[in-house]
Coordinates of C-alpha atoms in Angstrom, one line a residue:
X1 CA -42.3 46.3 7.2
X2 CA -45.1 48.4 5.6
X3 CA -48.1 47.9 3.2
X4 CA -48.1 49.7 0.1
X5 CA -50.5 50.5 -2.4
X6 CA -49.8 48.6 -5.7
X7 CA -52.6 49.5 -8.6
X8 CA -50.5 47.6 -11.5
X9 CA -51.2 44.3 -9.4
X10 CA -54.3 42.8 -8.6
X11 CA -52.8 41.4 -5.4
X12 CA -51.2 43.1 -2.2
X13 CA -47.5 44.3 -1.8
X14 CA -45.8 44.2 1.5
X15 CA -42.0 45.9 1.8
X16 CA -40.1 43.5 4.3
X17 CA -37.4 45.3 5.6
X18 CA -35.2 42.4 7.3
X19 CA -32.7 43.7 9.6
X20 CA -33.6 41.8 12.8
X21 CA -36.1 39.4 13.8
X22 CA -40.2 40.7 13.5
X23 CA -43.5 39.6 13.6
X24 CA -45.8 39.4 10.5
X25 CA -49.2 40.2 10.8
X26 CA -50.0 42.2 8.1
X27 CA -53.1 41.9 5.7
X28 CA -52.6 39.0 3.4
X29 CA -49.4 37.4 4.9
X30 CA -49.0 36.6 9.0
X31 CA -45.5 34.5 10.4
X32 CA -42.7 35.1 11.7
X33 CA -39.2 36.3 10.1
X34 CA -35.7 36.3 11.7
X35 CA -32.2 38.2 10.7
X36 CA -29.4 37.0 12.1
X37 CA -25.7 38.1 11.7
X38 CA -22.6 36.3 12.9
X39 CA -19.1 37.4 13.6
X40 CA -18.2 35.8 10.6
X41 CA -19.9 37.6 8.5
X42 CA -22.5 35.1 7.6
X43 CA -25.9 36.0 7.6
X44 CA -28.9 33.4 8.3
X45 CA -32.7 34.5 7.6
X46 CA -35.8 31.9 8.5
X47 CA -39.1 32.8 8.1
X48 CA -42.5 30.9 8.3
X49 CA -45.3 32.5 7.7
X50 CA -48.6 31.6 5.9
X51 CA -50.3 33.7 2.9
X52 CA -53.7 34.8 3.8
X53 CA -54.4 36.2 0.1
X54 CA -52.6 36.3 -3.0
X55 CA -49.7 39.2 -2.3
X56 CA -46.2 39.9 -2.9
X57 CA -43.6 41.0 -0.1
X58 CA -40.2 42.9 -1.5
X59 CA -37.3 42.5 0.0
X60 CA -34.8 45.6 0.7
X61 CA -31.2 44.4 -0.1
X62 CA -29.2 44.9 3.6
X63 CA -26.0 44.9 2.1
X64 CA -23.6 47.6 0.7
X65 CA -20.9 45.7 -0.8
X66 CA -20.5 42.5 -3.0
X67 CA -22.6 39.0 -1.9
X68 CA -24.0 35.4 -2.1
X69 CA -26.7 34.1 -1.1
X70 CA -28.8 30.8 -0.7
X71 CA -32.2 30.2 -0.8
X72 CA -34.7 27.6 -0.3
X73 CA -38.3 26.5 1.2
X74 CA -38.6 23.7 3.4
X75 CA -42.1 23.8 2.7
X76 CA -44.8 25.7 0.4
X77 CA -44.2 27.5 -2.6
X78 CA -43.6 31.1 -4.2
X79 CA -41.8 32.3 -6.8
X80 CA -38.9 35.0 -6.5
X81 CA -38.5 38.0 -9.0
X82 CA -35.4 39.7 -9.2
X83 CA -35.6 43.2 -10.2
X84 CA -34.4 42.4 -14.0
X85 CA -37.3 40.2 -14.4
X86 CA -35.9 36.9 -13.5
X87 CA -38.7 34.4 -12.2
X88 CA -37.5 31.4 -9.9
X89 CA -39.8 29.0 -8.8
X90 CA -39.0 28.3 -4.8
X91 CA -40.2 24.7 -3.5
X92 CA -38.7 22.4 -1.6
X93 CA -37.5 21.0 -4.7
X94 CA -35.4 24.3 -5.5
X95 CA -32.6 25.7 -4.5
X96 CA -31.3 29.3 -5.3
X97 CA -28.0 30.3 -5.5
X98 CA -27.6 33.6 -6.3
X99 CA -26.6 37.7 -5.8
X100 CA -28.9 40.4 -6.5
X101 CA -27.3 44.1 -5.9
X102 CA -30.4 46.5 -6.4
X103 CA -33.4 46.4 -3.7
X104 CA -36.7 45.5 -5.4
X105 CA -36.7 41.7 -5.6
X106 CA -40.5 40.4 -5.3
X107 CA -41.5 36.8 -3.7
X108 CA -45.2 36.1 -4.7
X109 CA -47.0 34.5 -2.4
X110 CA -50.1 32.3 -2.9
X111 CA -53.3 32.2 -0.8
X112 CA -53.2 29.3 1.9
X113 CA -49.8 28.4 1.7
X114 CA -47.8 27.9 4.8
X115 CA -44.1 29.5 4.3
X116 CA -41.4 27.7 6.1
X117 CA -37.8 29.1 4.0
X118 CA -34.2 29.6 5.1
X119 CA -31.5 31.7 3.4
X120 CA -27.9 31.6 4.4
X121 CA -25.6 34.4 2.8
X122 CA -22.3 36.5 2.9
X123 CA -20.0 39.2 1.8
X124 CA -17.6 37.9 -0.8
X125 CA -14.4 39.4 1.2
X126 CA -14.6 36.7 4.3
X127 CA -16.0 34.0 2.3
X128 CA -13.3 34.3 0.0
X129 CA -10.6 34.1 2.7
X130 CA -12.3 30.7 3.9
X131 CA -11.6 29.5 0.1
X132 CA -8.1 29.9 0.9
X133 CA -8.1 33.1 -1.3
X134 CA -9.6 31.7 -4.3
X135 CA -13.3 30.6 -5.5
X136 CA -13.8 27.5 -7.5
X137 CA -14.3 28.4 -11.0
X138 CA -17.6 28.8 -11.3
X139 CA -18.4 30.4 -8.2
X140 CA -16.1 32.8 -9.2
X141 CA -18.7 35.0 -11.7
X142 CA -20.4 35.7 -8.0
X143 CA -17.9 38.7 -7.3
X144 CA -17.2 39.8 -10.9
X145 CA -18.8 43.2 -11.8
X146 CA -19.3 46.5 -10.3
X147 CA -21.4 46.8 -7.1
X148 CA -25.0 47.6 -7.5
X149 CA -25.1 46.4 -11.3
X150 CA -25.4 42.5 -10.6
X151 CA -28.1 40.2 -10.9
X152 CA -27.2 36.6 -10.7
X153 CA -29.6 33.2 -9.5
X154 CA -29.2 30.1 -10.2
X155 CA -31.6 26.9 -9.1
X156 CA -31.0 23.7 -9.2
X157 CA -32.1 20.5 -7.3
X158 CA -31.1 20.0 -3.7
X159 CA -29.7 17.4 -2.1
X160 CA -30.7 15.4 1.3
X161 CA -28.4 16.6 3.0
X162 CA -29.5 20.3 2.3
X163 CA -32.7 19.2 3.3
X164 CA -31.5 18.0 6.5
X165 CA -29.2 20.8 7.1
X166 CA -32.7 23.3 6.5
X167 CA -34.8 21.5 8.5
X168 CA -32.2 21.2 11.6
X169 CA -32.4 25.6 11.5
X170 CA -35.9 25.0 12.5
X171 CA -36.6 22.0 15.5
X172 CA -34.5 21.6 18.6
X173 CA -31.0 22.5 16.8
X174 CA -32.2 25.9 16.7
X175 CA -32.7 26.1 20.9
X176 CA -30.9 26.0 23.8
X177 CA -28.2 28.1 25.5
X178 CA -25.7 27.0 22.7
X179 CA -28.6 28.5 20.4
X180 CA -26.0 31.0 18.4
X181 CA -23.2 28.6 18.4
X182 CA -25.4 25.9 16.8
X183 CA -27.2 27.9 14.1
X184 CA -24.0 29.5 12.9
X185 CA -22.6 26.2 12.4
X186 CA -25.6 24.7 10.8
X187 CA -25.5 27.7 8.4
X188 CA -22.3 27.4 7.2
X189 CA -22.5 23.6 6.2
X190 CA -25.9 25.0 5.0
X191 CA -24.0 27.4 2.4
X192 CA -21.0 25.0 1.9
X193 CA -23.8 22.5 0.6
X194 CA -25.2 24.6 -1.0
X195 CA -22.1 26.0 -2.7
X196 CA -20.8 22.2 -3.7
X197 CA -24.1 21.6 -5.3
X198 CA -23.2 24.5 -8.1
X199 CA -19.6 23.8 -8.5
X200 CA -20.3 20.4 -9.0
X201 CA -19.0 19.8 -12.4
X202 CA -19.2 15.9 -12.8
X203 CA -23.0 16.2 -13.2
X204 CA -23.8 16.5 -16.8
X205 CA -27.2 15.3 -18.5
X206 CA -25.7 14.7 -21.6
X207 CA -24.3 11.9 -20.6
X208 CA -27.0 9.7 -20.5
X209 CA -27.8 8.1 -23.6
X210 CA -31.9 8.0 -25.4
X211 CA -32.4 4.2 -23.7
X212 CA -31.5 5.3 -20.2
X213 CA -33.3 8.5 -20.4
X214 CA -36.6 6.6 -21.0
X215 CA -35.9 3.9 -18.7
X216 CA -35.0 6.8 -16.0
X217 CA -38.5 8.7 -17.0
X218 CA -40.1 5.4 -16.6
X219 CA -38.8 4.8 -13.0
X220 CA -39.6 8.0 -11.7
X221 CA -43.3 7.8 -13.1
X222 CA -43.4 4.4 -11.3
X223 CA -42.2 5.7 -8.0
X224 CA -44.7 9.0 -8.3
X225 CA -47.5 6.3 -8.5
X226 CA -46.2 3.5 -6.0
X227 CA -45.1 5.2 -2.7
X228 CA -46.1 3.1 -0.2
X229 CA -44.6 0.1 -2.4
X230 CA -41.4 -1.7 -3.0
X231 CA -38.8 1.1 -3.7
X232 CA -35.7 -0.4 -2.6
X233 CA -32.9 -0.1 -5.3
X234 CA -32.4 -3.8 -6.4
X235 CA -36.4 -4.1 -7.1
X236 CA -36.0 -0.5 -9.3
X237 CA -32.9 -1.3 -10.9
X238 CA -34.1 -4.7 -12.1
X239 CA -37.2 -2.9 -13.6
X240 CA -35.1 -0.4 -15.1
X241 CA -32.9 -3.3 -17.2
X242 CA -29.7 -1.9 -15.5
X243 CA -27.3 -2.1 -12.5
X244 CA -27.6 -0.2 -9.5
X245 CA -24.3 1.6 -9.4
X246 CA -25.9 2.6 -12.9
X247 CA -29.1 3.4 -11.5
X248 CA -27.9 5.4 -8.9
X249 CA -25.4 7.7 -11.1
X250 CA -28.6 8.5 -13.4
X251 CA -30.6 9.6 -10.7
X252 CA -27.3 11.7 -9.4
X253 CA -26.7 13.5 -13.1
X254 CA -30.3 14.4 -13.3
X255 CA -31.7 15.3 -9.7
X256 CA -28.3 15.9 -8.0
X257 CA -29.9 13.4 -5.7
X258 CA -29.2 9.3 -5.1
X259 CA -32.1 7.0 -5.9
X260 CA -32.6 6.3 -2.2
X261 CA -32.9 9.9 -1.9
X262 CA -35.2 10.9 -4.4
X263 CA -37.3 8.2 -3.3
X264 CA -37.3 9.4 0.4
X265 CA -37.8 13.0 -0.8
X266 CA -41.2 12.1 -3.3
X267 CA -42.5 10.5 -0.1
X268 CA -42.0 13.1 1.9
X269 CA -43.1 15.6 -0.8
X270 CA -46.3 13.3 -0.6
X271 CA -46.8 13.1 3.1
X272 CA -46.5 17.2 3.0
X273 CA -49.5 17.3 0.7
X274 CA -51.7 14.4 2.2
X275 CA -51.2 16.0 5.9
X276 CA -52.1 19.5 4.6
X277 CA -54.9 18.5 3.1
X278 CA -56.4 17.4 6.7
X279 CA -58.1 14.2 5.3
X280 CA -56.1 11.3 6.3
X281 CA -54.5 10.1 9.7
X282 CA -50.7 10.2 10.4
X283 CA -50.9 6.7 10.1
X284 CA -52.7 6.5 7.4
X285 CA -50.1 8.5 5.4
X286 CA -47.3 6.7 6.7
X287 CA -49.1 3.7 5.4
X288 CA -49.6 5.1 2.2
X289 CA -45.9 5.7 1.6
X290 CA -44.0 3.0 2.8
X291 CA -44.0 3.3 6.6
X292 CA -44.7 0.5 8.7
X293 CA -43.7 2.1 11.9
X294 CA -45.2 5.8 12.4
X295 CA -42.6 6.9 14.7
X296 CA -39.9 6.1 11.9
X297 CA -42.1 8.1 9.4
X298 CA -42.6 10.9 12.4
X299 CA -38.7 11.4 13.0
X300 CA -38.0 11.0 8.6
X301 CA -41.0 13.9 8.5
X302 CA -39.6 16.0 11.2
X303 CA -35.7 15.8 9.9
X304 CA -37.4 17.2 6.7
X305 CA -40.1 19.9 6.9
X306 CA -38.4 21.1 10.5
X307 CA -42.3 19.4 12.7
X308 CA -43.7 16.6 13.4
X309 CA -46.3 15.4 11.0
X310 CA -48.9 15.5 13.8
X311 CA -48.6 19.5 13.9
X312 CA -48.9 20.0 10.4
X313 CA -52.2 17.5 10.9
X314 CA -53.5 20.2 13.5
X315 CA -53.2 23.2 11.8
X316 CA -55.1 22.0 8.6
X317 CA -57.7 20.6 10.7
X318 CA -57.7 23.6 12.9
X319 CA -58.2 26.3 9.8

């Protein structure tokens, strides 16, 4: 990784070149990032790293032959450019699907954000032959064209359980003697997930007539402004004028998440904020959305943003 002079930008660019694990400390971004490469020919990058200044790191394509890749942030935010001018917004609302041939794609980072993303990807020829020989149909624009000329992302809303799957890359999953073993396992459901979430074909918007599309808008506002309240399904569904099983399909067509889940996930999305911020308690914010029991709220935090609240407490206190 290198700095290098950029006049047309008034921020800094950084070139990170990501074959094997390295240490950031560079001006304007400082972390950690990790390449790792299995047998299998999936490939799992984590970094964590927090932006000092405004700046933009770009990232050297490592391989010579057709791809896929995943990408997401368990926590903070960016925004990834490929090189054809294609802007994607990277949150932990935000998953990226996608494969980009040339070298030259830009993630812009913003000052005081702490970085924590994981990317799973691989070459089409072995992950085709774990498709049984064939990709799913939409999946299967990822290895048309000639090497080198592609440019392909796609984002979309991610589930719990790719949530869960993220965050178990980063806390005690990720350890041990088994360490290898573990996160090569993890990655794969990471990238199946992943890949399920785009071929999922059932999910269509359309479907949901003017009423329901109001009534949905109106339940989401009202979760947004009462998170430490009663969210439970029956209580929304009532409000909403509709059943539950109903409910819950709405929430699946337009979030590609349950009810349950979304709630859990703007709670959490909360929490993140409230703790960074450095001016309430951990109990206080478990109070604030629902928790009655902190250690409940500790191990829902943890199984999400990959630490325990209380360390995400310290280091905005500690800056």
């Amino acid at each position: 990784m290198k700095k290098i002079d950029n006049s047309d930008s008034p921020s800094r660019l950084v070139v990170a070149d990501m074959d094997g694990g390295q240490a950031i400390d560079l001006p304007g971004i400082r972390g950690r990032m990790e390449r790792l490469e299995f047998a299998s020919g999936m490939v799992l990058y984590r970094m964590e790293y927090e932006a000092l200044d405004d700046c933009h790191v770009q990232v050297q394509n490592s391989f010579s032959e057709p791809w896929i890749g995943s990408a997401m942030h368990l926590q903070g935010h960016s925004e990834l450019r490929h090189p054809n001018g294609n802007t994607f917004s990277l949150t932990n609302d935000s998953a990226l699907l996608m494969r980009v041939d040339p070298s030259g794609s830009l993630f812009r980072l913003f000052k005081g954000q702490l970085i924590r993303h994981v990317g799973v990807a691989s070459t089409i020829t072995p992950l085709l032959e774990r498709f049984g020989g064939t990709f799913p149909k939409k999946l299967a624009l990822f290895r048309d064209g000639s090497f080198g000329e592609v440019q392909i992302g796609q984002s979309f809303s991610p589930s719990n359980r790719l949530r869960q799957l993220g965050g178990n890359l980063f806390d005690h999953n990720a350890r041990g003697s088994a360490r290898m073993l573990k996160l090569e396992g993890i990655a794969n459901l990471f990238l199946a997930e992943i890949i399920e979430l785009f071929c999922d074909e059932t999910i269509n918007e359309d479907r949901i007539i003017v009423w329901e599309k109001q009534a949905l808008s109106d339940i989401t506002s009202h979760i947004e402004n009462h998170l430490g309240g009663d969210l439970s399904i029956p209580r929304l569904a009532s409000q909403a004028g509709m059943t539950e099983n109903r409910l819950d399909q709405l929430f699946r067509q337009k979030f590609h998440l349950s009810c349950a889940e979304y709630v859990r996930n703007e709670r959490m999305a909360a929490a993140n904020r409230w703790l960074e911020n450095g001016e309430l308690s951990v109990k206080e914010v478990s109070e604030k959305i629902g928790y009655s029991h902190v250690s409940n709220f500790s191990r829902a935090y943890r199984a999400r943003f990959g630490e325990t609240p209380a360390r995400t407490l310290r280091r905005a206190t500690s800056g």
